[in-house]
Coordinates of C-alpha atoms in Angstrom, one line a residue:
M1 CA -267.6 158.9 -128.9
D2 CA -270.2 157.7 -131.5
K3 CA -272.4 160.2 -130.6
I4 CA -269.4 162.8 -130.9
L5 CA -269.0 161.8 -134.2
N6 CA -272.4 161.2 -135.2
F7 CA -273.7 165.0 -134.5
V8 CA -275.4 166.0 -137.3
I9 CA -274.4 169.7 -138.6
P10 CA -277.5 171.5 -140.2
S11 CA -277.1 173.7 -143.1
I12 CA -279.9 176.6 -144.0
L13 CA -279.8 175.2 -147.5
G14 CA -281.3 172.1 -145.9
N15 CA -278.2 169.7 -146.3
Q16 CA -276.8 167.9 -143.5
F17 CA -273.2 166.8 -142.6
T18 CA -271.9 164.2 -139.7
V19 CA -268.8 165.7 -137.6
K20 CA -267.5 161.8 -138.5
A21 CA -268.1 162.1 -141.9
V22 CA -266.2 165.7 -142.2
L23 CA -263.5 164.8 -140.1
S24 CA -263.3 161.7 -142.5
V25 CA -262.8 163.5 -145.7
L26 CA -260.3 165.9 -144.2
G27 CA -258.7 163.6 -142.7
S28 CA -257.8 161.6 -145.2
A29 CA -257.4 164.0 -147.8
L30 CA -254.7 165.8 -145.7
I31 CA -253.0 162.3 -145.1
F32 CA -252.9 161.7 -148.8
G33 CA -251.5 165.1 -149.8
V34 CA -248.8 165.1 -146.7
V35 CA -247.9 161.9 -149.1
L36 CA -248.1 163.2 -152.0
S37 CA -246.0 166.3 -151.0
A38 CA -243.1 163.8 -149.5
V39 CA -242.7 161.7 -152.4
Y40 CA -242.4 165.4 -154.6
I41 CA -239.5 166.3 -152.2
F42 CA -237.9 163.1 -152.2
A43 CA -238.1 162.8 -156.0
S44 CA -236.7 166.3 -156.8
R45 CA -234.3 166.0 -154.0
K46 CA -231.4 166.0 -157.3
D47 CA -233.0 168.9 -158.8
R48 CA -235.0 172.3 -157.7
Y49 CA -238.2 171.9 -155.9
S50 CA -240.9 174.0 -154.6
R51 CA -241.2 174.8 -151.1
G52 CA -244.6 176.5 -152.0
L53 CA -245.4 173.6 -154.2
S54 CA -244.5 171.1 -151.7
I55 CA -247.1 173.3 -149.1
T56 CA -249.7 173.6 -151.9
L57 CA -249.8 169.5 -152.2
V58 CA -250.6 169.0 -148.6
L59 CA -253.5 171.6 -148.5
L60 CA -254.6 170.9 -152.3
P61 CA -256.3 167.8 -151.8
V62 CA -258.2 169.0 -148.5
I63 CA -259.3 172.0 -150.3
I64 CA -260.8 170.3 -153.4
G65 CA -262.2 167.6 -151.2
T66 CA -264.1 170.2 -149.0
V67 CA -265.1 172.1 -152.0
I68 CA -266.5 168.6 -153.4
M69 CA -268.3 167.5 -150.5
L70 CA -269.9 170.8 -150.4
V71 CA -271.6 171.3 -153.6
S72 CA -271.8 167.3 -154.8
D73 CA -275.5 167.2 -154.2
S74 CA -276.4 170.9 -155.7
F75 CA -275.8 171.5 -159.5
A76 CA -276.5 174.9 -159.3
R77 CA -274.0 175.4 -156.5
A78 CA -271.6 173.5 -158.6
F79 CA -272.2 176.3 -161.4
G80 CA -272.1 179.1 -159.5
L81 CA -268.6 178.1 -157.9
A82 CA -267.4 177.3 -161.2
G83 CA -268.1 181.0 -162.1
A84 CA -266.4 182.5 -158.9
F85 CA -263.4 180.4 -160.0
S86 CA -263.3 182.1 -163.2
I87 CA -263.0 185.8 -161.8
I88 CA -259.7 184.3 -159.9
R89 CA -256.6 186.0 -162.0
F90 CA -253.3 183.7 -161.4
R91 CA -250.5 185.5 -160.1
S92 CA -248.1 183.1 -160.0
T93 CA -245.4 181.8 -163.0
Q94 CA -246.8 178.7 -164.8
G95 CA -244.7 175.5 -163.3
S96 CA -242.9 173.0 -165.2
P97 CA -245.2 170.0 -166.8
K98 CA -243.9 167.8 -163.7
D99 CA -245.3 170.4 -161.3
L100 CA -248.4 170.1 -163.0
A101 CA -248.5 166.1 -163.4
Y102 CA -248.6 166.9 -159.1
I103 CA -250.9 169.4 -159.2
F104 CA -253.5 167.0 -161.3
A105 CA -252.7 164.3 -159.3
G106 CA -253.8 166.4 -156.3
L107 CA -256.9 167.1 -157.5
A108 CA -257.7 163.7 -158.3
I109 CA -257.2 162.6 -154.8
G110 CA -259.2 165.8 -153.7
L111 CA -262.2 164.9 -155.9
A112 CA -261.8 160.8 -154.7
C113 CA -261.8 161.9 -151.1
G114 CA -264.7 164.8 -151.4
M115 CA -266.9 162.2 -152.9
G116 CA -266.6 159.5 -150.2
Y117 CA -264.5 157.4 -151.9
I118 CA -261.7 157.0 -149.3
L119 CA -260.3 153.8 -150.2
A120 CA -260.2 154.8 -154.2
G121 CA -258.3 157.8 -152.4
A122 CA -255.8 155.5 -151.0
I123 CA -255.1 153.5 -154.2
I124 CA -255.1 156.2 -156.1
T125 CA -252.3 158.1 -154.2
A126 CA -250.5 154.8 -153.6
F127 CA -250.3 154.3 -157.9
I128 CA -249.2 157.5 -158.2
C129 CA -247.0 157.8 -156.2
I130 CA -245.4 154.4 -156.5
I131 CA -245.2 155.6 -160.6
L132 CA -243.1 158.8 -159.2
L133 CA -240.9 156.7 -157.3
V134 CA -240.1 154.2 -159.9
L135 CA -239.5 157.1 -162.6
S136 CA -237.4 158.7 -160.0
F137 CA -235.0 155.7 -159.0
V138 CA -234.3 155.2 -162.9
N139 CA -233.5 158.5 -163.9
F140 CA -236.6 157.8 -166.7
A141 CA -235.6 160.2 -169.6
S142 CA -232.9 161.9 -168.3
P143 CA -230.1 162.3 -170.9
A144 CA -226.5 161.5 -170.2
N145 CA -225.2 164.8 -171.2
P146 CA -228.1 167.7 -170.3
P147 CA -228.3 170.4 -172.0
M148 CA -226.1 173.3 -170.5
L149 CA -226.0 177.4 -171.1
L150 CA -223.3 179.1 -171.8
K151 CA -222.6 182.6 -171.6
I152 CA -219.2 183.9 -172.6
T153 CA -218.5 188.0 -172.6
V154 CA -216.0 189.3 -175.7
P155 CA -214.8 193.1 -175.7
E156 CA -216.3 194.8 -178.5
S157 CA -213.5 194.9 -180.5
L158 CA -213.6 190.8 -181.1
N159 CA -215.7 189.9 -184.0
Y160 CA -217.4 186.9 -182.1
V161 CA -218.8 185.5 -185.4
G162 CA -217.7 182.0 -185.6
V163 CA -214.6 182.7 -183.4
F164 CA -215.6 180.1 -180.8
D165 CA -216.6 177.2 -183.2
E166 CA -213.5 175.4 -183.4
C167 CA -213.2 175.5 -179.7
L168 CA -216.9 174.2 -179.4
A169 CA -216.6 171.9 -181.8
K170 CA -213.7 170.3 -180.1
Y171 CA -215.6 169.8 -176.6
T172 CA -219.7 170.2 -177.6
K173 CA -221.7 167.3 -179.3
R174 CA -223.5 170.4 -180.5
W175 CA -224.0 173.9 -180.2
K176 CA -226.1 177.0 -181.0
L177 CA -225.8 180.9 -180.5
I178 CA -229.2 181.8 -178.8
K179 CA -229.0 184.9 -177.6
V180 CA -226.4 188.3 -177.9
K181 CA -226.7 191.0 -175.4
S182 CA -224.6 194.1 -175.1
N183 CA -223.2 195.0 -171.7
N184 CA -221.2 197.7 -169.9
F185 CA -222.9 200.7 -172.2
G186 CA -222.0 198.9 -175.1
T187 CA -218.2 197.9 -174.9
M188 CA -219.1 194.4 -174.0
F189 CA -220.9 191.2 -175.3
D190 CA -222.7 188.7 -173.7
L191 CA -222.9 185.5 -175.7
S192 CA -225.1 182.8 -174.7
Y193 CA -224.9 179.4 -176.0
D194 CA -227.4 176.4 -175.6
I195 CA -224.5 173.5 -176.1
R196 CA -224.2 169.6 -175.1
L197 CA -221.1 168.4 -173.7
K198 CA -219.2 165.5 -175.3
N199 CA -218.4 162.4 -172.9
G200 CA -215.6 162.4 -170.5
I201 CA -215.0 166.4 -171.1
N202 CA -213.0 168.4 -168.5
E203 CA -215.0 171.2 -167.9
K204 CA -212.1 173.2 -166.6
E205 CA -209.9 172.7 -169.7
F206 CA -213.0 173.5 -171.6
I207 CA -213.6 176.6 -169.9
D208 CA -209.8 177.8 -169.7
E209 CA -209.8 177.0 -173.6
L210 CA -212.4 179.5 -173.8
R211 CA -211.0 182.1 -171.8
T212 CA -207.6 182.3 -174.3
I213 CA -210.2 183.6 -176.8
N214 CA -211.9 185.9 -175.1
G215 CA -209.1 187.8 -173.3
N216 CA -209.5 186.3 -170.2
L217 CA -213.2 187.7 -169.7
N218 CA -216.0 186.2 -167.4
I219 CA -217.4 182.8 -168.4
M220 CA -220.5 181.0 -166.7
L221 CA -221.1 177.2 -167.7
Q222 CA -224.6 176.0 -166.3
N223 CA -226.8 173.7 -166.2
N224 CA -230.8 173.5 -167.7
A225 CA -229.9 175.5 -170.5
A226 CA -233.9 175.0 -171.5
D227 CA -234.9 176.9 -168.0
P228 CA -236.0 180.3 -169.1
D229 CA -235.0 181.8 -166.0
I230 CA -231.6 181.3 -167.0
L231 CA -231.5 183.4 -170.0
V232 CA -232.9 186.3 -168.2

């Protein structure tokens, strides 16, 4: 078994790797990636999380570790690899700052494993995961009343300017009209408000009072008003 693991993998460029070294880098990077991905899923269980990012966090340390292992002893190949990556055009939408933090964590773990610092990779993984779990358990920086998106449909005949101000002042701490969009060939308007409800507010009573003003047309109340996908 030792002979198999210590078998030298030759390269036409003159570099050599043992099977044991390659398996150590790939195996440790995969284990650390799985741990990081599991922590991401657990910490984001109350919010939306991306299945694609979960898979990416598993594979990213493996890929980065492999790349670093292959180019670590050649500056020329390192610069060539940087040039190759510079021509890639990423088509996916920009992730949230929290998602980017997980990606950078995966990069750091992959770098450590690729350079042969397996113990350092384990310490980095454990330290980052503990921080993420603690922040998740204590709901760090989570507001008591998160911002919400309120969408109200009004008929064309209704002058919407200021008509909801009294009701909004009664039920919300603050509100701001952020978007007005015509609908149904201009016969209706969709008003989008960024609001923050007061403590202990009954959302049904709030919506019922709004319905008496807009003629019982559509009303939508949704969390995460800052999410750009909601405003489409």
